[in-house]
Amino acid sequence: MLFRSMQAARKEIENLGNVPRWQMEAAGNAAIKPIIVEFEHAQLCAKLATTLPAGLTQAEQVEARERIAEALLRFPVGASAHRLEQARDGELLPFHQLLQKREHARICENVLLYASYKLPYSLSSSASKSALDEMRAAVTKLPIGTPQREMEAARDRVADRIKKEHEQERRIEALVDGGLRETQPYVQRLVDSDRVELERGETVYSVAESFREAVRRGLREDLDGTESAEDVKLLVQGIVRQELDM
């Protein structure tokens, strides 16, 4: 560039002939100015094409540079730095979006990495898998750019609900088991009080066992886990009486 500038200045000065020094200097500066502008334009374009966001792969960097260079070629020499930067930023927009998506996916995986520890240990394998799938869906459906704390909150809402449901299910199971244990003693009391007469070959145990599934089904339909043991006994007794057509 220096050689070209000197040549351009010398040529302009030679063309002037015998003129004052100040006129020679003005002609030389005028000849050099377009070359300097062209050089600065090229330097700025080169800098803009190599200023890329961190995190791109090598192939993505090559593509980004090519797209920026192609976009900047459409501008004339002397275009303002602001216009050139706007063009560069427009070409980089999809790459920024790609990086945001990649970072979002990374944070999602971090949030879900130890999600299984949020679940009850007594949860079955299939139930645990379903719960983890639900937590993953709750986190990954959040829009790109969602803060990590909000992802964690979405994960924990699912985990908390599942824990409550599991605890309720365990309470109901315990109440059902207790109710089933009440079936035979209640049948025994009915027989002892002559309110029920056993058929030939029947025993208190066999009669109670014949009601077992009806009692289990009835309790499962009616219980919500908040009942007392006495409430369950009354429910069992009602189911047994119904089965006996009493």
Coordinates of C-alpha atoms in Angstrom, one line a residue:
M1 CA 0.0 0.0 0.0
L2 CA 2.9 2.4 0.8
F3 CA 4.4 1.8 -2.6
R4 CA 1.1 2.5 -4.4
S5 CA 0.6 5.7 -2.3
M6 CA 4.1 7.0 -3.2
Q7 CA 3.5 6.3 -6.9
A8 CA 0.2 8.0 -6.9
A9 CA 1.5 11.1 -5.1
R10 CA 4.6 11.3 -7.4
K11 CA 2.4 11.1 -10.5
E12 CA 0.1 13.8 -9.4
I13 CA 3.0 16.1 -8.4
E14 CA 4.7 15.5 -11.8
N15 CA 1.6 16.4 -13.6
L16 CA 1.5 19.8 -11.9
G17 CA 4.7 21.1 -13.3
N18 CA 6.3 24.1 -11.7
V19 CA 3.9 25.0 -8.8
P20 CA 4.3 26.2 -5.2
R21 CA 5.2 23.6 -2.6
W22 CA 1.9 23.8 -0.8
Q23 CA 0.1 23.0 -4.1
M24 CA 2.4 20.0 -4.5
E25 CA 1.6 18.8 -1.0
A26 CA -2.1 19.2 -1.5
A27 CA -2.0 17.2 -4.7
G28 CA 0.0 14.5 -3.1
N29 CA -2.4 14.2 -0.2
A30 CA -5.4 14.1 -2.5
A31 CA -3.8 11.3 -4.5
I32 CA -3.0 9.3 -1.4
K33 CA -6.4 9.7 0.4
P34 CA -8.4 7.3 -1.8
I35 CA -5.8 4.6 -1.4
I36 CA -5.8 5.1 2.4
V37 CA -9.6 4.9 2.5
E38 CA -9.5 1.7 0.5
F39 CA -6.8 0.2 2.8
E40 CA -8.7 1.1 6.0
H41 CA -11.9 -0.3 4.5
A42 CA -10.2 -3.6 3.7
Q43 CA -8.6 -3.7 7.1
L44 CA -12.0 -3.1 8.8
C45 CA -13.7 -5.8 6.7
A46 CA -11.0 -8.3 7.5
K47 CA -11.3 -7.5 11.2
L48 CA -15.1 -7.8 11.2
A49 CA -14.8 -11.2 9.3
T50 CA -12.6 -12.6 12.0
T51 CA -14.4 -11.3 15.1
L52 CA -16.6 -14.3 15.9
P53 CA -18.5 -15.4 19.0
A54 CA -16.7 -18.1 21.1
G55 CA -18.1 -21.6 21.0
L56 CA -18.4 -22.2 17.3
T57 CA -16.9 -25.3 15.7
Q58 CA -14.1 -25.0 13.2
A59 CA -16.6 -25.6 10.3
E60 CA -19.0 -23.1 11.7
Q61 CA -16.2 -20.5 12.0
V62 CA -15.3 -21.0 8.3
E63 CA -18.9 -20.7 7.3
A64 CA -19.4 -17.5 9.4
R65 CA -16.3 -15.9 7.9
E66 CA -17.4 -16.7 4.4
R67 CA -20.9 -15.3 5.0
I68 CA -19.6 -12.1 6.6
A69 CA -17.0 -11.5 3.8
E70 CA -19.7 -12.0 1.1
A71 CA -22.0 -9.6 2.9
L72 CA -19.3 -6.9 3.3
L73 CA -18.3 -7.1 -0.4
R74 CA -21.7 -5.5 -1.2
F75 CA -20.7 -2.3 0.4
P76 CA -18.7 0.4 -1.4
V77 CA -15.3 1.6 -0.1
G78 CA -15.8 4.2 2.5
A79 CA -19.0 2.7 3.9
S80 CA -19.3 3.6 7.6
A81 CA -18.1 1.2 10.2
H82 CA -21.6 1.2 11.7
R83 CA -23.1 -0.1 8.5
L84 CA -20.5 -2.7 8.1
E85 CA -20.9 -3.9 11.7
Q86 CA -24.7 -4.1 11.2
A87 CA -24.1 -6.3 8.2
R88 CA -21.7 -8.5 10.1
D89 CA -24.1 -8.8 13.0
G90 CA -26.9 -9.8 10.7
E91 CA -24.8 -12.6 9.3
L92 CA -23.8 -13.7 12.8
L93 CA -27.4 -13.8 14.1
P94 CA -28.1 -17.5 13.2
F95 CA -24.8 -18.5 14.7
H96 CA -25.7 -16.6 18.0
Q97 CA -29.0 -18.5 17.9
L98 CA -27.2 -21.8 17.4
L99 CA -24.9 -21.1 20.4
Q100 CA -27.9 -20.1 22.6
K101 CA -29.7 -23.3 21.6
R102 CA -26.5 -25.3 22.4
E103 CA -26.1 -23.6 25.8
H104 CA -29.8 -24.1 26.6
A105 CA -29.4 -27.8 25.9
R106 CA -26.3 -28.0 28.1
I107 CA -28.0 -26.3 31.0
C108 CA -31.0 -28.6 30.5
E109 CA -28.8 -31.7 30.8
N110 CA -27.1 -30.3 33.9
V111 CA -30.5 -29.6 35.5
L112 CA -31.6 -33.2 34.8
L113 CA -28.3 -34.9 35.6
Y114 CA -29.2 -35.9 39.1
A115 CA -33.0 -35.7 38.7
S116 CA -33.4 -39.3 39.9
Y117 CA -32.3 -38.2 43.4
K118 CA -35.4 -36.0 43.6
L119 CA -37.6 -39.1 43.5
P120 CA -38.7 -41.4 46.3
Y121 CA -36.3 -44.4 46.6
S122 CA -39.3 -46.8 46.9
L123 CA -40.7 -45.8 43.5
S124 CA -40.7 -48.7 41.0
S125 CA -38.4 -48.7 38.0
S126 CA -41.2 -48.1 35.6
A127 CA -42.7 -45.3 37.7
S128 CA -39.2 -43.8 38.1
K129 CA -38.7 -43.8 34.3
S130 CA -42.0 -42.2 33.7
A131 CA -41.2 -39.5 36.3
L132 CA -37.8 -38.8 34.8
D133 CA -39.4 -38.5 31.3
E134 CA -42.0 -36.1 32.7
M135 CA -39.3 -34.0 34.4
R136 CA -37.3 -33.9 31.1
A137 CA -40.4 -32.8 29.2
A138 CA -41.1 -30.1 31.7
V139 CA -37.6 -28.7 31.5
T140 CA -36.9 -29.1 27.7
K141 CA -40.1 -27.4 26.7
L142 CA -39.0 -24.2 28.3
P143 CA -38.0 -21.5 25.8
I144 CA -34.3 -20.9 24.9
G145 CA -32.8 -18.4 27.3
T146 CA -34.8 -19.6 30.3
P147 CA -32.6 -19.1 33.5
Q148 CA -31.3 -22.3 35.1
R149 CA -33.2 -21.5 38.3
E150 CA -36.5 -21.6 36.4
M151 CA -35.5 -24.9 34.8
E152 CA -34.8 -26.3 38.3
A153 CA -38.1 -25.0 39.5
A154 CA -40.0 -26.8 36.7
R155 CA -38.1 -30.0 37.4
D156 CA -38.8 -29.7 41.2
R157 CA -42.5 -29.1 40.7
V158 CA -42.9 -32.4 38.9
A159 CA -40.7 -34.2 41.5
D160 CA -42.7 -32.7 44.4
R161 CA -46.0 -33.7 42.8
I162 CA -44.8 -37.2 42.2
K163 CA -43.5 -37.5 45.8
K164 CA -46.9 -36.3 47.2
E165 CA -48.8 -38.8 44.9
H166 CA -46.4 -41.6 45.9
E167 CA -46.8 -40.8 49.6
Q168 CA -50.5 -40.8 49.2
E169 CA -50.4 -44.1 47.4
R170 CA -48.3 -45.6 50.2
R171 CA -50.8 -44.4 52.8
I172 CA -53.7 -45.8 50.9
E173 CA -51.9 -49.2 50.5
A174 CA -51.2 -49.3 54.2
L175 CA -54.9 -48.5 54.9
V176 CA -56.0 -51.2 52.4
D177 CA -53.7 -53.7 54.0
G178 CA -55.1 -52.8 57.4
G179 CA -58.7 -53.1 56.1
L180 CA -58.0 -56.5 54.6
R181 CA -56.8 -57.7 58.0
E182 CA -60.2 -56.5 59.5
T183 CA -62.2 -58.7 57.1
Q184 CA -61.8 -62.0 58.9
P185 CA -62.3 -60.7 62.4
Y186 CA -65.5 -58.9 61.3
V187 CA -66.8 -62.1 59.6
Q188 CA -66.0 -63.9 62.8
R189 CA -68.0 -61.4 64.9
L190 CA -70.9 -61.8 62.5
V191 CA -70.9 -65.5 62.9
D192 CA -70.5 -65.4 66.6
S193 CA -73.4 -63.1 66.9
D194 CA -75.5 -65.4 64.7
R195 CA -76.0 -62.6 62.2
V196 CA -74.3 -64.9 59.6
E197 CA -74.7 -68.6 59.2
L198 CA -72.0 -70.6 57.5
E199 CA -73.0 -73.0 54.8
R200 CA -71.8 -76.6 54.8
G201 CA -68.0 -76.7 54.1
E202 CA -67.6 -73.0 54.7
T203 CA -65.3 -71.5 57.3
V204 CA -64.8 -68.0 58.6
Y205 CA -61.5 -67.9 56.8
S206 CA -63.0 -69.1 53.4
V207 CA -65.8 -66.6 53.6
A208 CA -63.5 -63.7 54.5
E209 CA -61.1 -64.7 51.6
S210 CA -64.0 -64.8 49.2
F211 CA -64.6 -61.1 50.0
R212 CA -61.0 -60.1 49.8
E213 CA -61.0 -58.7 46.3
A214 CA -64.3 -56.9 46.8
V215 CA -62.9 -55.3 49.9
R216 CA -59.7 -54.3 48.2
R217 CA -61.5 -52.9 45.2
G218 CA -64.0 -51.0 47.4
L219 CA -61.3 -49.5 49.6
R220 CA -59.2 -48.5 46.6
E221 CA -62.2 -46.7 45.2
D222 CA -63.1 -44.8 48.4
L223 CA -59.9 -44.1 50.2
D224 CA -57.8 -40.9 49.6
G225 CA -55.2 -41.5 52.3
T226 CA -56.6 -39.1 54.9
E227 CA -58.8 -41.7 56.7
S228 CA -58.1 -43.1 60.1
A229 CA -57.9 -46.8 60.9
E230 CA -61.4 -46.6 62.4
D231 CA -62.8 -45.1 59.2
V232 CA -61.3 -48.0 57.2
K233 CA -62.8 -50.6 59.6
L234 CA -66.3 -49.0 59.0
L235 CA -65.8 -49.1 55.3
V236 CA -64.7 -52.8 55.4
Q237 CA -67.7 -53.7 57.5
G238 CA -70.0 -51.9 55.0
I239 CA -68.5 -53.8 52.1
V240 CA -68.7 -57.2 53.8
R241 CA -72.4 -56.6 54.7
Q242 CA -73.1 -55.6 51.1
E243 CA -71.4 -58.8 49.9
L244 CA -73.5 -60.8 52.4
D245 CA -76.7 -58.9 51.3
M246 CA -77.3 -57.7 54.8

